[in-house]
């Protein structure tokens, strides 16, 4: 990795657990500037550090999702345990430059490695081991990063992805459809058109005419579906597939890369300790199949130091939930369920990271 250029370092604030420094640094090829906060634990320090890696959807360094500052809460937790933390703005938000919608999971992995390189350049921190803590897609990005660099000392995956992109999309949409308050007829239609579009997108993932092929697939399905709906003797059709927005997103770099993403190409190369925590009510990242891959794929490469944990009743945002649907996230007062911290705490002790 190319040497990183430190642009600025300014002390910005102090909290109960740490001193916080706002920093700017370049990524490896100097194409973007990354804005971040480094929080240094007060009192006892373990000499270890973590870089927080965000999931899908552009987020600032505090990881604000559904009104909850997840990454700020995680930073406070790790600081209280004596670990240094770096959390950064995603591309195109806050003080990080670049365009989020033109980047891929591989780019996010490289950004995480750039953050580690920055921390290593800070000789004043005297760090021994630096790990990655990734949420959702950030788990996949952490695996990619660790597969290509020995600078990653460990991984903590929270609701993290360890399944190939096409299967992930299929399972995610099936679970969202199953939980939706729509008729069984519309659930059937949703799954049908979703899977057709996913298959077409995958088939033409590297094609310049992917957009046309997706539109053709939808139009052909729509003709058949119109005929089918007439047989149901239902007065009004409330079903709508957002074909325009789907196609416009599908042709962008992130979606094309994600369709081809397969952890088989990365996780067997990860030889560092891994902790993977998922919730059994997660509608975005299906728990069991992903945890199986977190456990079994590193094992194929000889890595036996993998701990997996499924937490009952927990959704994608690490909360205990009732409906577990996305619209419920902001209604839940609990930001991160205590079992997450208890599990991490025990694992940090086991790995001598405290």
PDB file of N, CA and C in Angstrom, residues 255-343:
ATOM      1  N   UNK A 255     -23.624  -2.078  -7.422  1.00  0.00           N
ATOM      2  CA  UNK A 255     -24.514  -3.224  -7.603  1.00  0.00           C
ATOM      3  C   UNK A 255     -23.848  -4.287  -8.469  1.00  0.00           C
ATOM      4  N   UNK A 256     -23.161  -3.856  -9.517  1.00  0.00           N
ATOM      5  CA  UNK A 256     -22.473  -4.815 -10.388  1.00  0.00           C
ATOM      6  C   UNK A 256     -21.420  -5.591  -9.600  1.00  0.00           C
ATOM      7  N   UNK A 257     -20.655  -4.893  -8.770  1.00  0.00           N
ATOM      8  CA  UNK A 257     -19.639  -5.571  -7.964  1.00  0.00           C
ATOM      9  C   UNK A 257     -20.297  -6.512  -6.963  1.00  0.00           C
ATOM     10  N   UNK A 258     -21.362  -6.036  -6.320  1.00  0.00           N
ATOM     11  CA  UNK A 258     -22.010  -6.835  -5.277  1.00  0.00           C
ATOM     12  C   UNK A 258     -22.581  -8.124  -5.845  1.00  0.00           C
ATOM     13  N   UNK A 259     -23.142  -8.075  -7.041  1.00  0.00           N
ATOM     14  CA  UNK A 259     -23.669  -9.283  -7.668  1.00  0.00           C
ATOM     15  C   UNK A 259     -22.591 -10.342  -7.848  1.00  0.00           C
ATOM     16  N   UNK A 260     -21.366  -9.909  -8.113  1.00  0.00           N
ATOM     17  CA  UNK A 260     -20.261 -10.841  -8.344  1.00  0.00           C
ATOM     18  C   UNK A 260     -19.501 -11.191  -7.064  1.00  0.00           C
ATOM     19  N   UNK A 261     -19.806 -10.471  -5.982  1.00  0.00           N
ATOM     20  CA  UNK A 261     -19.096 -10.713  -4.725  1.00  0.00           C
ATOM     21  C   UNK A 261     -19.349 -12.130  -4.218  1.00  0.00           C
ATOM     22  N   UNK A 262     -18.272 -12.812  -3.847  1.00  0.00           N
ATOM     23  CA  UNK A 262     -18.387 -14.151  -3.277  1.00  0.00           C
ATOM     24  C   UNK A 262     -17.331 -14.291  -2.188  1.00  0.00           C
ATOM     25  N   UNK A 263     -17.732 -14.471  -0.932  1.00  0.00           N
ATOM     26  CA  UNK A 263     -16.769 -14.578   0.172  1.00  0.00           C
ATOM     27  C   UNK A 263     -15.840 -15.771   0.055  1.00  0.00           C
ATOM     28  N   UNK A 264     -16.177 -16.729  -0.799  1.00  0.00           N
ATOM     29  CA  UNK A 264     -15.280 -17.866  -1.044  1.00  0.00           C
ATOM     30  C   UNK A 264     -13.919 -17.372  -1.530  1.00  0.00           C
ATOM     31  N   UNK A 265     -13.923 -16.219  -2.184  1.00  0.00           N
ATOM     32  CA  UNK A 265     -12.675 -15.671  -2.712  1.00  0.00           C
ATOM     33  C   UNK A 265     -11.863 -14.917  -1.659  1.00  0.00           C
ATOM     34  N   UNK A 266     -12.436 -14.698  -0.485  1.00  0.00           N
ATOM     35  CA  UNK A 266     -11.769 -13.873   0.517  1.00  0.00           C
ATOM     36  C   UNK A 266     -11.612 -14.550   1.879  1.00  0.00           C
ATOM     37  N   UNK A 267     -12.707 -15.075   2.428  1.00  0.00           N
ATOM     38  CA  UNK A 267     -12.665 -15.567   3.800  1.00  0.00           C
ATOM     39  C   UNK A 267     -11.676 -16.714   4.036  1.00  0.00           C
ATOM     40  N   UNK A 268     -11.468 -17.639   3.088  1.00  0.00           N
ATOM     41  CA  UNK A 268     -10.447 -18.670   3.339  1.00  0.00           C
ATOM     42  C   UNK A 268      -9.029 -18.103   3.458  1.00  0.00           C
ATOM     43  N   UNK A 269      -8.833 -16.869   3.022  1.00  0.00           N
ATOM     44  CA  UNK A 269      -7.513 -16.227   3.109  1.00  0.00           C
ATOM     45  C   UNK A 269      -7.342 -15.433   4.405  1.00  0.00           C
ATOM     46  N   UNK A 270      -8.405 -15.357   5.196  1.00  0.00           N
ATOM     47  CA  UNK A 270      -8.341 -14.594   6.438  1.00  0.00           C
ATOM     48  C   UNK A 270      -7.833 -15.504   7.553  1.00  0.00           C
ATOM     49  N   UNK A 271      -6.679 -15.180   8.085  1.00  0.00           N
ATOM     50  CA  UNK A 271      -6.025 -16.052   9.079  1.00  0.00           C
ATOM     51  C   UNK A 271      -6.006 -15.433  10.470  1.00  0.00           C
ATOM     52  N   UNK A 272      -6.769 -14.371  10.688  1.00  0.00           N
ATOM     53  CA  UNK A 272      -6.753 -13.679  11.981  1.00  0.00           C
ATOM     54  C   UNK A 272      -8.004 -14.031  12.772  1.00  0.00           C
ATOM     55  N   UNK A 273      -8.009 -13.773  14.089  1.00  0.00           N
ATOM     56  CA  UNK A 273      -9.206 -14.066  14.904  1.00  0.00           C
ATOM     57  C   UNK A 273     -10.436 -13.310  14.395  1.00  0.00           C
ATOM     58  N   UNK A 274     -11.572 -14.007  14.407  1.00  0.00           N
ATOM     59  CA  UNK A 274     -12.834 -13.435  13.935  1.00  0.00           C
ATOM     60  C   UNK A 274     -13.922 -13.660  14.980  1.00  0.00           C
ATOM     61  N   UNK A 275     -14.700 -12.613  15.238  1.00  0.00           N
ATOM     62  CA  UNK A 275     -15.937 -12.735  16.007  1.00  0.00           C
ATOM     63  C   UNK A 275     -17.066 -12.259  15.108  1.00  0.00           C
ATOM     64  N   UNK A 276     -18.079 -13.083  14.896  1.00  0.00           N
ATOM     65  CA  UNK A 276     -19.232 -12.715  14.066  1.00  0.00           C
ATOM     66  C   UNK A 276     -20.506 -12.850  14.893  1.00  0.00           C
ATOM     67  N   UNK A 277     -21.246 -11.742  15.000  1.00  0.00           N
ATOM     68  CA  UNK A 277     -22.494 -11.701  15.761  1.00  0.00           C
ATOM     69  C   UNK A 277     -23.635 -11.331  14.820  1.00  0.00           C
ATOM     70  N   UNK A 278     -24.664 -12.145  14.771  1.00  0.00           N
ATOM     71  CA  UNK A 278     -25.860 -11.847  13.969  1.00  0.00           C
ATOM     72  C   UNK A 278     -27.115 -12.108  14.791  1.00  0.00           C
ATOM     73  N   UNK A 279     -28.214 -11.468  14.390  1.00  0.00           N
ATOM     74  CA  UNK A 279     -29.477 -11.651  15.084  1.00  0.00           C
ATOM     75  C   UNK A 279     -30.424 -12.540  14.305  1.00  0.00           C
ATOM     76  N   UNK A 280     -31.175 -13.374  14.995  1.00  0.00           N
ATOM     77  CA  UNK A 280     -32.042 -14.324  14.295  1.00  0.00           C
ATOM     78  C   UNK A 280     -33.287 -13.659  13.704  1.00  0.00           C
ATOM     79  N   UNK A 281     -33.515 -12.371  13.999  1.00  0.00           N
ATOM     80  CA  UNK A 281     -34.665 -11.649  13.425  1.00  0.00           C
ATOM     81  C   UNK A 281     -34.212 -10.606  12.396  1.00  0.00           C
ATOM     82  N   UNK A 282     -33.010 -10.739  11.924  1.00  0.00           N
ATOM     83  CA  UNK A 282     -32.448  -9.810  10.938  1.00  0.00           C
ATOM     84  C   UNK A 282     -33.085 -10.080   9.576  1.00  0.00           C
ATOM     85  N   UNK A 283     -33.790  -9.082   9.027  1.00  0.00           N
ATOM     86  CA  UNK A 283     -34.434  -9.235   7.725  1.00  0.00           C
ATOM     87  C   UNK A 283     -33.534  -8.799   6.569  1.00  0.00           C
ATOM     88  N   UNK A 284     -32.390  -8.209   6.894  1.00  0.00           N
ATOM     89  CA  UNK A 284     -31.492  -7.702   5.856  1.00  0.00           C
ATOM     90  C   UNK A 284     -30.351  -8.667   5.562  1.00  0.00           C
ATOM     91  N   UNK A 285     -29.837  -9.298   6.605  1.00  0.00           N
ATOM     92  CA  UNK A 285     -28.747 -10.276   6.467  1.00  0.00           C
ATOM     93  C   UNK A 285     -29.169 -11.539   7.212  1.00  0.00           C
ATOM     94  N   UNK A 286     -29.615 -12.535   6.457  1.00  0.00           N
ATOM     95  CA  UNK A 286     -30.139 -13.756   7.086  1.00  0.00           C
ATOM     96  C   UNK A 286     -29.063 -14.393   7.960  1.00  0.00           C
ATOM     97  N   UNK A 287     -29.401 -14.643   9.207  1.00  0.00           N
ATOM     98  CA  UNK A 287     -28.420 -14.969  10.228  1.00  0.00           C
ATOM     99  C   UNK A 287     -27.676 -16.296  10.011  1.00  0.00           C
ATOM    100  N   UNK A 288     -28.401 -17.397   9.958  1.00  0.00           N
ATOM    101  CA  UNK A 288     -27.742 -18.707  10.025  1.00  0.00           C
ATOM    102  C   UNK A 288     -26.815 -18.975   8.848  1.00  0.00           C
ATOM    103  N   UNK A 289     -27.268 -18.656   7.620  1.00  0.00           N
ATOM    104  CA  UNK A 289     -26.426 -18.945   6.459  1.00  0.00           C
ATOM    105  C   UNK A 289     -25.169 -18.091   6.460  1.00  0.00           C
ATOM    106  N   UNK A 290     -25.281 -16.860   6.943  1.00  0.00           N
ATOM    107  CA  UNK A 290     -24.105 -16.008   7.011  1.00  0.00           C
ATOM    108  C   UNK A 290     -23.149 -16.450   8.112  1.00  0.00           C
ATOM    109  N   UNK A 291     -23.692 -16.805   9.276  1.00  0.00           N
ATOM    110  CA  UNK A 291     -22.834 -17.289  10.353  1.00  0.00           C
ATOM    111  C   UNK A 291     -22.128 -18.585   9.968  1.00  0.00           C
ATOM    112  N   UNK A 292     -22.825 -19.444   9.227  1.00  0.00           N
ATOM    113  CA  UNK A 292     -22.184 -20.678   8.759  1.00  0.00           C
ATOM    114  C   UNK A 292     -20.956 -20.368   7.904  1.00  0.00           C
ATOM    115  N   UNK A 293     -21.088 -19.369   7.027  1.00  0.00           N
ATOM    116  CA  UNK A 293     -19.952 -18.997   6.187  1.00  0.00           C
ATOM    117  C   UNK A 293     -18.839 -18.326   6.988  1.00  0.00           C
ATOM    118  N   UNK A 294     -19.216 -17.498   7.954  1.00  0.00           N
ATOM    119  CA  UNK A 294     -18.187 -16.889   8.803  1.00  0.00           C
ATOM    120  C   UNK A 294     -17.365 -17.973   9.505  1.00  0.00           C
ATOM    121  N   UNK A 295     -18.006 -19.063   9.864  1.00  0.00           N
ATOM    122  CA  UNK A 295     -17.314 -20.147  10.570  1.00  0.00           C
ATOM    123  C   UNK A 295     -16.544 -21.057   9.615  1.00  0.00           C
ATOM    124  N   UNK A 296     -17.216 -21.492   8.541  1.00  0.00           N
ATOM    125  CA  UNK A 296     -16.679 -22.572   7.715  1.00  0.00           C
ATOM    126  C   UNK A 296     -15.682 -22.125   6.649  1.00  0.00           C
ATOM    127  N   UNK A 297     -15.870 -20.944   6.081  1.00  0.00           N
ATOM    128  CA  UNK A 297     -14.951 -20.510   5.024  1.00  0.00           C
ATOM    129  C   UNK A 297     -13.542 -20.214   5.547  1.00  0.00           C
ATOM    130  N   UNK A 298     -13.383 -19.508   6.670  1.00  0.00           N
ATOM    131  CA  UNK A 298     -12.023 -19.366   7.208  1.00  0.00           C
ATOM    132  C   UNK A 298     -11.400 -20.712   7.576  1.00  0.00           C
ATOM    133  N   UNK A 299     -12.251 -21.645   8.037  1.00  0.00           N
ATOM    134  CA  UNK A 299     -11.751 -22.973   8.404  1.00  0.00           C
ATOM    135  C   UNK A 299     -11.139 -23.687   7.209  1.00  0.00           C
ATOM    136  N   UNK A 300     -11.694 -23.451   6.013  1.00  0.00           N
ATOM    137  CA  UNK A 300     -11.124 -24.045   4.800  1.00  0.00           C
ATOM    138  C   UNK A 300      -9.689 -23.594   4.577  1.00  0.00           C
ATOM    139  N   UNK A 301      -9.381 -22.391   5.048  1.00  0.00           N
ATOM    140  CA  UNK A 301      -8.021 -21.879   4.932  1.00  0.00           C
ATOM    141  C   UNK A 301      -7.158 -22.186   6.139  1.00  0.00           C
ATOM    142  N   UNK A 302      -7.717 -22.954   7.094  1.00  0.00           N
ATOM    143  CA  UNK A 302      -6.955 -23.353   8.265  1.00  0.00           C
ATOM    144  C   UNK A 302      -7.145 -22.477   9.480  1.00  0.00           C
ATOM    145  N   UNK A 303      -8.072 -21.507   9.411  1.00  0.00           N
ATOM    146  CA  UNK A 303      -8.306 -20.605  10.534  1.00  0.00           C
ATOM    147  C   UNK A 303      -9.372 -21.183  11.464  1.00  0.00           C
ATOM    148  N   UNK A 304      -8.945 -21.621  12.644  1.00  0.00           N
ATOM    149  CA  UNK A 304      -9.866 -22.193  13.620  1.00  0.00           C
ATOM    150  C   UNK A 304     -10.273 -21.171  14.690  1.00  0.00           C
ATOM    151  N   UNK A 305      -9.660 -20.000  14.651  1.00  0.00           N
ATOM    152  CA  UNK A 305      -9.941 -18.995  15.680  1.00  0.00           C
ATOM    153  C   UNK A 305     -11.104 -18.112  15.254  1.00  0.00           C
ATOM    154  N   UNK A 306     -12.280 -18.725  15.131  1.00  0.00           N
ATOM    155  CA  UNK A 306     -13.487 -18.025  14.713  1.00  0.00           C
ATOM    156  C   UNK A 306     -14.594 -18.312  15.727  1.00  0.00           C
ATOM    157  N   UNK A 307     -15.208 -17.271  16.226  1.00  0.00           N
ATOM    158  CA  UNK A 307     -16.316 -17.391  17.170  1.00  0.00           C
ATOM    159  C   UNK A 307     -17.568 -16.793  16.538  1.00  0.00           C
ATOM    160  N   UNK A 308     -18.645 -17.553  16.510  1.00  0.00           N
ATOM    161  CA  UNK A 308     -19.907 -17.032  15.975  1.00  0.00           C
ATOM    162  C   UNK A 308     -20.954 -17.017  17.080  1.00  0.00           C
ATOM    163  N   UNK A 309     -21.844 -16.040  17.015  1.00  0.00           N
ATOM    164  CA  UNK A 309     -22.876 -15.885  18.033  1.00  0.00           C
ATOM    165  C   UNK A 309     -24.161 -15.393  17.381  1.00  0.00           C
ATOM    166  N   UNK A 310     -25.251 -16.146  17.555  1.00  0.00           N
ATOM    167  CA  UNK A 310     -26.562 -15.701  17.111  1.00  0.00           C
ATOM    168  C   UNK A 310     -27.341 -15.234  18.338  1.00  0.00           C
ATOM    169  N   UNK A 311     -27.848 -14.000  18.267  1.00  0.00           N
ATOM    170  CA  UNK A 311     -28.591 -13.434  19.391  1.00  0.00           C
ATOM    171  C   UNK A 311     -30.085 -13.469  19.070  1.00  0.00           C
ATOM    172  N   UNK A 312     -30.845 -14.089  19.939  1.00  0.00           N
ATOM    173  CA  UNK A 312     -32.279 -14.250  19.720  1.00  0.00           C
ATOM    174  C   UNK A 312     -32.995 -12.906  19.816  1.00  0.00           C
ATOM    175  N   UNK A 313     -33.956 -12.696  18.898  1.00  0.00           N
ATOM    176  CA  UNK A 313     -34.804 -11.513  18.942  1.00  0.00           C
ATOM    177  C   UNK A 313     -34.132 -10.234  18.501  1.00  0.00           C
ATOM    178  N   UNK A 314     -32.960 -10.314  17.860  1.00  0.00           N
ATOM    179  CA  UNK A 314     -32.224  -9.105  17.475  1.00  0.00           C
ATOM    180  C   UNK A 314     -32.341  -8.846  15.983  1.00  0.00           C
ATOM    181  N   UNK A 315     -32.567  -7.569  15.627  1.00  0.00           N
ATOM    182  CA  UNK A 315     -32.705  -7.187  14.222  1.00  0.00           C
ATOM    183  C   UNK A 315     -31.370  -6.767  13.613  1.00  0.00           C
ATOM    184  N   UNK A 316     -31.428  -6.199  12.416  1.00  0.00           N
ATOM    185  CA  UNK A 316     -30.213  -5.835  11.691  1.00  0.00           C
ATOM    186  C   UNK A 316     -29.443  -4.703  12.356  1.00  0.00           C
ATOM    187  N   UNK A 317     -30.144  -3.872  13.124  1.00  0.00           N
ATOM    188  CA  UNK A 317     -29.479  -2.756  13.798  1.00  0.00           C
ATOM    189  C   UNK A 317     -29.111  -3.084  15.242  1.00  0.00           C
ATOM    190  N   UNK A 318     -29.021  -4.380  15.532  1.00  0.00           N
ATOM    191  CA  UNK A 318     -28.526  -4.837  16.837  1.00  0.00           C
ATOM    192  C   UNK A 318     -29.460  -4.469  17.981  1.00  0.00           C
ATOM    193  N   UNK A 319     -30.753  -4.442  17.692  1.00  0.00           N
ATOM    194  CA  UNK A 319     -31.766  -4.118  18.691  1.00  0.00           C
ATOM    195  C   UNK A 319     -32.681  -5.322  18.906  1.00  0.00           C
ATOM    196  N   UNK A 320     -33.184  -5.479  20.120  1.00  0.00           N
ATOM    197  CA  UNK A 320     -34.281  -6.422  20.331  1.00  0.00           C
ATOM    198  C   UNK A 320     -35.530  -5.814  19.698  1.00  0.00           C
ATOM    199  N   UNK A 321     -36.255  -6.622  18.949  1.00  0.00           N
ATOM    200  CA  UNK A 321     -37.350  -6.080  18.145  1.00  0.00           C
ATOM    201  C   UNK A 321     -38.623  -6.910  18.311  1.00  0.00           C
ATOM    202  N   UNK A 322     -39.720  -6.348  17.807  1.00  0.00           N
ATOM    203  CA  UNK A 322     -41.005  -7.059  17.808  1.00  0.00           C
ATOM    204  C   UNK A 322     -41.367  -7.456  16.380  1.00  0.00           C
ATOM    205  N   UNK A 323     -41.632  -6.465  15.524  1.00  0.00           N
ATOM    206  CA  UNK A 323     -41.901  -6.776  14.113  1.00  0.00           C
ATOM    207  C   UNK A 323     -40.599  -6.982  13.355  1.00  0.00           C
ATOM    208  N   UNK A 324     -39.550  -6.288  13.815  1.00  0.00           N
ATOM    209  CA  UNK A 324     -38.195  -6.371  13.225  1.00  0.00           C
ATOM    210  C   UNK A 324     -38.114  -5.781  11.829  1.00  0.00           C
ATOM    211  N   UNK A 325     -39.162  -5.070  11.407  1.00  0.00           N
ATOM    212  CA  UNK A 325     -39.161  -4.402  10.114  1.00  0.00           C
ATOM    213  C   UNK A 325     -38.406  -3.082  10.225  1.00  0.00           C
ATOM    214  N   UNK A 326     -37.990  -2.540   9.084  1.00  0.00           N
ATOM    215  CA  UNK A 326     -37.174  -1.338   9.064  1.00  0.00           C
ATOM    216  C   UNK A 326     -37.864  -0.153   9.724  1.00  0.00           C
ATOM    217  N   UNK A 327     -39.177  -0.020   9.524  1.00  0.00           N
ATOM    218  CA  UNK A 327     -39.887   1.125  10.086  1.00  0.00           C
ATOM    219  C   UNK A 327     -39.956   1.088  11.610  1.00  0.00           C
ATOM    220  N   UNK A 328     -39.634  -0.055  12.199  1.00  0.00           N
ATOM    221  CA  UNK A 328     -39.653  -0.158  13.659  1.00  0.00           C
ATOM    222  C   UNK A 328     -38.345   0.328  14.286  1.00  0.00           C
ATOM    223  N   UNK A 329     -37.251   0.362  13.515  1.00  0.00           N
ATOM    224  CA  UNK A 329     -35.935   0.677  14.064  1.00  0.00           C
ATOM    225  C   UNK A 329     -35.935   1.940  14.922  1.00  0.00           C
ATOM    226  N   UNK A 330     -36.503   3.013  14.390  1.00  0.00           N
ATOM    227  CA  UNK A 330     -36.456   4.302  15.088  1.00  0.00           C
ATOM    228  C   UNK A 330     -37.375   4.351  16.296  1.00  0.00           C
ATOM    229  N   UNK A 331     -38.304   3.407  16.405  1.00  0.00           N
ATOM    230  CA  UNK A 331     -39.251   3.390  17.519  1.00  0.00           C
ATOM    231  C   UNK A 331     -38.685   2.663  18.747  1.00  0.00           C
ATOM    232  N   UNK A 332     -37.594   1.958  18.557  1.00  0.00           N
ATOM    233  CA  UNK A 332     -36.988   1.183  19.643  1.00  0.00           C
ATOM    234  C   UNK A 332     -35.990   2.064  20.391  1.00  0.00           C
ATOM    235  N   UNK A 333     -36.180   2.214  21.686  1.00  0.00           N
ATOM    236  CA  UNK A 333     -35.303   3.071  22.479  1.00  0.00           C
ATOM    237  C   UNK A 333     -33.901   2.480  22.599  1.00  0.00           C
ATOM    238  N   UNK A 334     -33.827   1.171  22.704  1.00  0.00           N
ATOM    239  CA  UNK A 334     -32.538   0.492  22.819  1.00  0.00           C
ATOM    240  C   UNK A 334     -31.759   0.655  21.513  1.00  0.00           C
ATOM    241  N   UNK A 335     -30.533   1.155  21.590  1.00  0.00           N
ATOM    242  CA  UNK A 335     -29.727   1.331  20.387  1.00  0.00           C
ATOM    243  C   UNK A 335     -28.991   0.042  20.028  1.00  0.00           C
ATOM    244  N   UNK A 336     -28.296  -0.532  20.992  1.00  0.00           N
ATOM    245  CA  UNK A 336     -27.567  -1.782  20.774  1.00  0.00           C
ATOM    246  C   UNK A 336     -27.853  -2.684  21.966  1.00  0.00           C
ATOM    247  N   UNK A 337     -28.310  -3.890  21.683  1.00  0.00           N
ATOM    248  CA  UNK A 337     -28.691  -4.784  22.768  1.00  0.00           C
ATOM    249  C   UNK A 337     -27.480  -5.172  23.624  1.00  0.00           C
ATOM    250  N   UNK A 338     -27.631  -5.246  24.948  1.00  0.00           N
ATOM    251  CA  UNK A 338     -26.503  -5.521  25.848  1.00  0.00           C
ATOM    252  C   UNK A 338     -25.753  -6.812  25.532  1.00  0.00           C
ATOM    253  N   UNK A 339     -26.450  -7.804  24.967  1.00  0.00           N
ATOM    254  CA  UNK A 339     -25.778  -9.063  24.638  1.00  0.00           C
ATOM    255  C   UNK A 339     -24.638  -8.881  23.647  1.00  0.00           C
ATOM    256  N   UNK A 340     -24.760  -7.865  22.794  1.00  0.00           N
ATOM    257  CA  UNK A 340     -23.682  -7.577  21.842  1.00  0.00           C
ATOM    258  C   UNK A 340     -22.416  -7.207  22.597  1.00  0.00           C
ATOM    259  N   UNK A 341     -22.543  -6.278  23.547  1.00  0.00           N
ATOM    260  CA  UNK A 341     -21.382  -5.836  24.308  1.00  0.00           C
ATOM    261  C   UNK A 341     -20.833  -6.957  25.193  1.00  0.00           C
ATOM    262  N   UNK A 342     -21.718  -7.742  25.778  1.00  0.00           N
ATOM    263  CA  UNK A 342     -21.270  -8.863  26.614  1.00  0.00           C
ATOM    264  C   UNK A 342     -20.463  -9.860  25.799  1.00  0.00           C
ATOM    265  N   UNK A 343     -20.944 -10.148  24.590  1.00  0.00           N
ATOM    266  CA  UNK A 343     -20.251 -11.091  23.713  1.00  0.00           C
ATOM    267  C   UNK A 343     -18.891 -10.546  23.279  1.00  0.00           C
TER     268      UNK A 343
END
